[in-house]
Structures are given as C-alpha cells and as structure tokens.
Short mmCIF file of N, CA and C in Angstrom, two decimals:
data_model
loop_
_atom_site.label_atom_id
_atom_site.label_comp_id
_atom_site.label_asym_id
_atom_site.label_seq_id
_atom_site.Cartn_x
_atom_site.Cartn_y
_atom_site.Cartn_z
N MET A 1 -17.55 12.87 -3.55
CA MET A 1 -17.67 13.36 -4.91
C MET A 1 -18.27 12.26 -5.79
N ASN A 2 -19.32 12.63 -6.49
CA ASN A 2 -19.98 11.67 -7.38
C ASN A 2 -19.20 11.50 -8.66
N ILE A 3 -19.42 10.38 -9.29
CA ILE A 3 -18.72 10.05 -10.52
C ILE A 3 -19.27 10.91 -11.67
N ASP A 4 -18.39 11.30 -12.57
CA ASP A 4 -18.75 12.04 -13.77
C ASP A 4 -19.13 11.01 -14.83
N VAL A 5 -20.43 10.89 -15.09
CA VAL A 5 -20.93 9.85 -16.00
C VAL A 5 -20.34 10.01 -17.39
N SER A 6 -20.27 11.24 -17.87
CA SER A 6 -19.74 11.48 -19.21
C SER A 6 -18.28 11.04 -19.31
N GLU A 7 -17.48 11.38 -18.30
CA GLU A 7 -16.06 10.99 -18.28
C GLU A 7 -15.93 9.47 -18.21
N ALA A 8 -16.76 8.83 -17.42
CA ALA A 8 -16.71 7.37 -17.29
C ALA A 8 -17.08 6.71 -18.61
N LEU A 9 -18.12 7.21 -19.25
CA LEU A 9 -18.52 6.61 -20.53
C LEU A 9 -17.45 6.80 -21.59
N LYS A 10 -16.78 7.94 -21.59
CA LYS A 10 -15.67 8.16 -22.53
C LYS A 10 -14.55 7.14 -22.29
N ALA A 11 -14.25 6.91 -21.02
CA ALA A 11 -13.18 5.96 -20.67
C ALA A 11 -13.55 4.55 -21.11
N LEU A 12 -14.82 4.23 -21.03
CA LEU A 12 -15.27 2.88 -21.38
C LEU A 12 -15.50 2.70 -22.87
N ASP A 13 -15.42 3.80 -23.62
CA ASP A 13 -15.65 3.75 -25.07
C ASP A 13 -14.37 3.32 -25.80
N ASN A 14 -13.79 2.25 -25.33
CA ASN A 14 -12.59 1.67 -25.92
C ASN A 14 -12.59 0.20 -25.51
N PRO A 15 -12.55 -0.70 -26.48
CA PRO A 15 -12.66 -2.13 -26.13
C PRO A 15 -11.58 -2.63 -25.17
N THR A 16 -10.37 -2.12 -25.29
CA THR A 16 -9.30 -2.60 -24.40
C THR A 16 -9.48 -2.06 -22.99
N ARG A 17 -9.85 -0.79 -22.86
CA ARG A 17 -10.08 -0.25 -21.51
C ARG A 17 -11.24 -0.99 -20.84
N LEU A 18 -12.28 -1.27 -21.60
CA LEU A 18 -13.41 -2.02 -21.05
C LEU A 18 -12.97 -3.44 -20.65
N ALA A 19 -12.13 -4.06 -21.47
CA ALA A 19 -11.61 -5.40 -21.16
C ALA A 19 -10.76 -5.37 -19.90
N ILE A 20 -9.92 -4.35 -19.75
CA ILE A 20 -9.08 -4.23 -18.55
C ILE A 20 -9.96 -4.13 -17.31
N LEU A 21 -10.99 -3.27 -17.37
CA LEU A 21 -11.88 -3.12 -16.22
C LEU A 21 -12.58 -4.44 -15.91
N SER A 22 -12.97 -5.16 -16.95
CA SER A 22 -13.61 -6.46 -16.77
C SER A 22 -12.65 -7.48 -16.16
N LEU A 23 -11.41 -7.52 -16.64
CA LEU A 23 -10.41 -8.44 -16.10
C LEU A 23 -10.13 -8.15 -14.62
N LEU A 24 -10.16 -6.88 -14.25
CA LEU A 24 -9.88 -6.50 -12.86
C LEU A 24 -11.02 -6.88 -11.91
N LYS A 25 -12.16 -7.28 -12.48
CA LYS A 25 -13.28 -7.67 -11.63
C LYS A 25 -12.95 -8.93 -10.82
N ASN A 26 -12.19 -9.85 -11.42
CA ASN A 26 -11.76 -11.08 -10.74
C ASN A 26 -10.24 -11.19 -10.86
N PRO A 27 -9.51 -10.39 -10.12
CA PRO A 27 -8.06 -10.33 -10.32
C PRO A 27 -7.32 -11.63 -10.03
N ARG A 28 -7.72 -12.36 -9.02
CA ARG A 28 -7.02 -13.62 -8.71
C ARG A 28 -7.18 -14.63 -9.84
N GLN A 29 -8.37 -14.69 -10.40
CA GLN A 29 -8.65 -15.63 -11.49
C GLN A 29 -7.99 -15.18 -12.79
N ASN A 30 -8.07 -13.89 -13.09
CA ASN A 30 -7.60 -13.38 -14.38
C ASN A 30 -6.12 -13.05 -14.42
N PHE A 31 -5.51 -12.88 -13.24
CA PHE A 31 -4.09 -12.56 -13.16
C PHE A 31 -3.41 -13.46 -12.12
N PRO A 32 -3.43 -14.78 -12.34
CA PRO A 32 -2.88 -15.70 -11.32
C PRO A 32 -1.39 -15.49 -11.09
N GLU A 33 -0.69 -14.88 -12.04
CA GLU A 33 0.75 -14.64 -11.87
C GLU A 33 1.04 -13.50 -10.90
N GLN A 34 0.01 -12.74 -10.51
CA GLN A 34 0.19 -11.66 -9.54
C GLN A 34 0.48 -12.29 -8.19
N GLU A 35 1.69 -12.13 -7.69
CA GLU A 35 2.10 -12.80 -6.46
C GLU A 35 1.48 -12.16 -5.22
N ALA A 36 1.39 -10.84 -5.20
CA ALA A 36 0.78 -10.16 -4.05
C ALA A 36 -0.73 -10.38 -4.09
N ASP A 37 -1.40 -10.11 -3.00
CA ASP A 37 -2.85 -10.29 -2.93
C ASP A 37 -3.54 -9.31 -3.87
N ALA A 38 -3.94 -9.80 -5.01
CA ALA A 38 -4.53 -8.95 -6.05
C ALA A 38 -5.85 -8.34 -5.62
N ASP A 39 -6.61 -9.03 -4.78
CA ASP A 39 -7.89 -8.48 -4.33
C ASP A 39 -7.68 -7.24 -3.46
N GLN A 40 -6.66 -7.28 -2.62
CA GLN A 40 -6.39 -6.16 -1.72
C GLN A 40 -5.53 -5.08 -2.38
N LEU A 41 -4.47 -5.51 -3.01
CA LEU A 41 -3.46 -4.59 -3.53
C LEU A 41 -3.79 -4.09 -4.92
N GLY A 42 -4.32 -4.94 -5.75
CA GLY A 42 -4.54 -4.63 -7.16
C GLY A 42 -3.57 -5.45 -8.00
N VAL A 43 -3.49 -5.09 -9.27
CA VAL A 43 -2.66 -5.83 -10.22
C VAL A 43 -1.63 -4.88 -10.80
N CYS A 44 -0.40 -5.35 -10.89
CA CYS A 44 0.71 -4.55 -11.40
C CYS A 44 0.51 -4.25 -12.89
N VAL A 45 0.88 -3.05 -13.28
CA VAL A 45 0.73 -2.62 -14.67
C VAL A 45 1.39 -3.60 -15.63
N SER A 46 2.57 -4.08 -15.30
CA SER A 46 3.29 -4.96 -16.23
C SER A 46 2.52 -6.27 -16.47
N ILE A 47 1.82 -6.75 -15.46
CA ILE A 47 1.04 -7.98 -15.61
C ILE A 47 -0.20 -7.70 -16.47
N ILE A 48 -0.83 -6.56 -16.26
CA ILE A 48 -1.97 -6.17 -17.11
C ILE A 48 -1.50 -6.03 -18.55
N GLN A 49 -0.35 -5.41 -18.72
CA GLN A 49 0.21 -5.18 -20.06
C GLN A 49 0.46 -6.50 -20.77
N GLU A 50 1.03 -7.47 -20.08
CA GLU A 50 1.27 -8.79 -20.67
C GLU A 50 -0.04 -9.44 -21.10
N ARG A 51 -1.08 -9.31 -20.29
CA ARG A 51 -2.36 -9.95 -20.57
C ARG A 51 -3.03 -9.35 -21.80
N VAL A 52 -3.00 -8.02 -21.94
CA VAL A 52 -3.71 -7.40 -23.07
C VAL A 52 -2.85 -7.31 -24.32
N GLY A 53 -1.53 -7.49 -24.17
CA GLY A 53 -0.65 -7.56 -25.34
C GLY A 53 -0.36 -6.24 -26.02
N LEU A 54 -0.43 -5.16 -25.28
CA LEU A 54 -0.10 -3.84 -25.82
C LEU A 54 1.14 -3.31 -25.11
N SER A 55 1.70 -2.23 -25.62
CA SER A 55 2.89 -1.66 -25.01
C SER A 55 2.57 -1.15 -23.60
N GLN A 56 3.59 -1.10 -22.78
CA GLN A 56 3.40 -0.63 -21.40
C GLN A 56 2.89 0.81 -21.39
N SER A 57 3.39 1.66 -22.29
CA SER A 57 2.95 3.06 -22.31
C SER A 57 1.47 3.16 -22.68
N THR A 58 1.02 2.34 -23.63
CA THR A 58 -0.39 2.35 -24.02
C THR A 58 -1.26 1.90 -22.86
N VAL A 59 -0.87 0.82 -22.21
CA VAL A 59 -1.65 0.30 -21.08
C VAL A 59 -1.64 1.31 -19.94
N SER A 60 -0.52 1.95 -19.69
CA SER A 60 -0.47 2.98 -18.64
C SER A 60 -1.41 4.14 -18.97
N ASN A 61 -1.45 4.54 -20.24
CA ASN A 61 -2.38 5.60 -20.66
C ASN A 61 -3.82 5.17 -20.48
N TYR A 62 -4.12 3.92 -20.83
CA TYR A 62 -5.48 3.40 -20.66
C TYR A 62 -5.87 3.37 -19.19
N LEU A 63 -4.96 2.92 -18.33
CA LEU A 63 -5.24 2.89 -16.90
C LEU A 63 -5.40 4.29 -16.33
N ALA A 64 -4.62 5.24 -16.83
CA ALA A 64 -4.76 6.63 -16.39
C ALA A 64 -6.14 7.17 -16.76
N ALA A 65 -6.63 6.82 -17.95
CA ALA A 65 -7.97 7.26 -18.36
C ALA A 65 -9.03 6.65 -17.45
N LEU A 66 -8.89 5.37 -17.11
CA LEU A 66 -9.83 4.73 -16.20
C LEU A 66 -9.75 5.34 -14.80
N GLN A 67 -8.56 5.75 -14.41
CA GLN A 67 -8.41 6.38 -13.10
C GLN A 67 -9.01 7.79 -13.09
N ARG A 68 -8.79 8.56 -14.15
CA ARG A 68 -9.41 9.90 -14.24
C ARG A 68 -10.93 9.79 -14.18
N ALA A 69 -11.46 8.72 -14.75
CA ALA A 69 -12.90 8.49 -14.75
C ALA A 69 -13.38 7.91 -13.42
N GLN A 70 -12.45 7.68 -12.49
CA GLN A 70 -12.73 7.18 -11.14
C GLN A 70 -13.21 5.73 -11.12
N LEU A 71 -12.88 4.98 -12.16
CA LEU A 71 -13.31 3.58 -12.23
C LEU A 71 -12.27 2.64 -11.63
N VAL A 72 -11.03 3.09 -11.51
CA VAL A 72 -9.98 2.32 -10.85
C VAL A 72 -9.20 3.23 -9.91
N THR A 73 -8.54 2.60 -8.96
CA THR A 73 -7.62 3.31 -8.08
C THR A 73 -6.23 2.72 -8.28
N SER A 74 -5.23 3.50 -7.92
CA SER A 74 -3.87 2.99 -8.04
C SER A 74 -3.14 3.15 -6.73
N GLN A 75 -2.13 2.32 -6.57
CA GLN A 75 -1.28 2.34 -5.39
C GLN A 75 0.14 2.06 -5.85
N ARG A 76 1.04 2.95 -5.50
CA ARG A 76 2.43 2.79 -5.89
C ARG A 76 3.22 2.19 -4.73
N ILE A 77 3.93 1.11 -5.03
CA ILE A 77 4.79 0.47 -4.04
C ILE A 77 6.14 0.28 -4.69
N GLY A 78 7.12 1.04 -4.22
CA GLY A 78 8.44 1.01 -4.85
C GLY A 78 8.31 1.44 -6.29
N PRO A 79 8.91 0.70 -7.20
CA PRO A 79 8.86 1.08 -8.62
C PRO A 79 7.58 0.62 -9.32
N TRP A 80 6.70 -0.10 -8.62
CA TRP A 80 5.52 -0.69 -9.26
C TRP A 80 4.24 0.04 -8.88
N THR A 81 3.33 0.09 -9.84
CA THR A 81 2.00 0.66 -9.59
C THR A 81 0.97 -0.44 -9.78
N TYR A 82 0.08 -0.54 -8.82
CA TYR A 82 -0.96 -1.56 -8.81
C TYR A 82 -2.32 -0.89 -8.98
N TYR A 83 -3.17 -1.50 -9.80
CA TYR A 83 -4.50 -0.96 -10.07
C TYR A 83 -5.57 -1.94 -9.65
N LYS A 84 -6.67 -1.39 -9.13
CA LYS A 84 -7.85 -2.21 -8.85
C LYS A 84 -9.09 -1.37 -9.09
N ARG A 85 -10.19 -2.06 -9.28
CA ARG A 85 -11.46 -1.40 -9.54
C ARG A 85 -11.91 -0.61 -8.31
N ASP A 86 -12.60 0.51 -8.55
CA ASP A 86 -13.25 1.26 -7.47
C ASP A 86 -14.72 0.88 -7.52
N GLU A 87 -15.07 -0.16 -6.77
CA GLU A 87 -16.42 -0.72 -6.84
C GLU A 87 -17.49 0.29 -6.42
N LYS A 88 -17.16 1.16 -5.47
CA LYS A 88 -18.13 2.17 -5.02
C LYS A 88 -18.46 3.13 -6.17
N LYS A 89 -17.44 3.57 -6.90
CA LYS A 89 -17.66 4.50 -8.02
C LYS A 89 -18.35 3.80 -9.18
N ILE A 90 -18.02 2.52 -9.41
CA ILE A 90 -18.69 1.77 -10.47
C ILE A 90 -20.17 1.63 -10.14
N ALA A 91 -20.49 1.38 -8.88
CA ALA A 91 -21.89 1.30 -8.46
C ALA A 91 -22.60 2.64 -8.66
N GLN A 92 -21.90 3.75 -8.37
CA GLN A 92 -22.48 5.08 -8.61
C GLN A 92 -22.77 5.28 -10.09
N LEU A 93 -21.84 4.84 -10.94
CA LEU A 93 -22.04 4.97 -12.38
C LEU A 93 -23.26 4.17 -12.82
N LEU A 94 -23.37 2.94 -12.37
CA LEU A 94 -24.51 2.10 -12.76
C LEU A 94 -25.83 2.69 -12.26
N ALA A 95 -25.84 3.22 -11.05
CA ALA A 95 -27.05 3.84 -10.51
C ALA A 95 -27.42 5.09 -11.32
N ALA A 96 -26.41 5.89 -11.65
CA ALA A 96 -26.66 7.11 -12.44
C ALA A 96 -27.21 6.76 -13.82
N LEU A 97 -26.67 5.72 -14.43
CA LEU A 97 -27.17 5.30 -15.73
C LEU A 97 -28.59 4.79 -15.64
N LYS A 98 -28.90 4.07 -14.57
CA LYS A 98 -30.25 3.54 -14.38
C LYS A 98 -31.25 4.67 -14.24
N GLU A 99 -30.85 5.74 -13.53
CA GLU A 99 -31.74 6.90 -13.35
C GLU A 99 -31.90 7.70 -14.63
N THR A 100 -30.81 7.78 -15.41
CA THR A 100 -30.77 8.66 -16.56
C THR A 100 -31.41 8.04 -17.80
N ILE A 101 -31.14 6.76 -18.00
CA ILE A 101 -31.56 6.15 -19.28
C ILE A 101 -32.94 5.50 -19.14
#
C-alpha cells in the first residue's frame, strides 16, 4: 500500500510532529536515555514526551497522527509503546513529492 501524500502532509503540518519525526531519525543520539536498542525497537512514548515537553496525551495523539500517516510504526511491549520511523514509507512520500511538485 502506497503512502497517502495528503495524509502525510497533514501530519507534518505541525512543528512538534515534524520535530518528533526528525528526532526519531537518530534515536540513539537524540534519546540516549532509551535503554533498549532504539534503532531496532524504537523510542518509548514517555521518553519522547519528556524531550518535547508536552503532556503524554498530546504526544500520544501526535504519534497516532504520524502513525495514521504511515510515517512511524509502533510496537507495544508490556505497558510501553515504542515508536520508530517507517523509512520505506518516508522514502515513498519523498518520491511522490518529487514526482508531483
């Protein structure tokens, strides 16, 4: 399934969501407090929340929007949810924009 460009652009039309996606590009560097392998597993919502300084519910809503837009994936382990970028979908978005614009 190809990425919905309009949905992705809507998700990115928010400075904090864009910042979160950017921070997730280098998870080990940007989230050194993440004890698990951030490159493989992703970054826990609570750690992302601490970094951006917003409420957990707001950050969860922002991550849900990025996930609906297929820009991130999530993995639930016990009570924690970990997010990481979906590089394949991001590449599809960039290619679609290059063709369209």
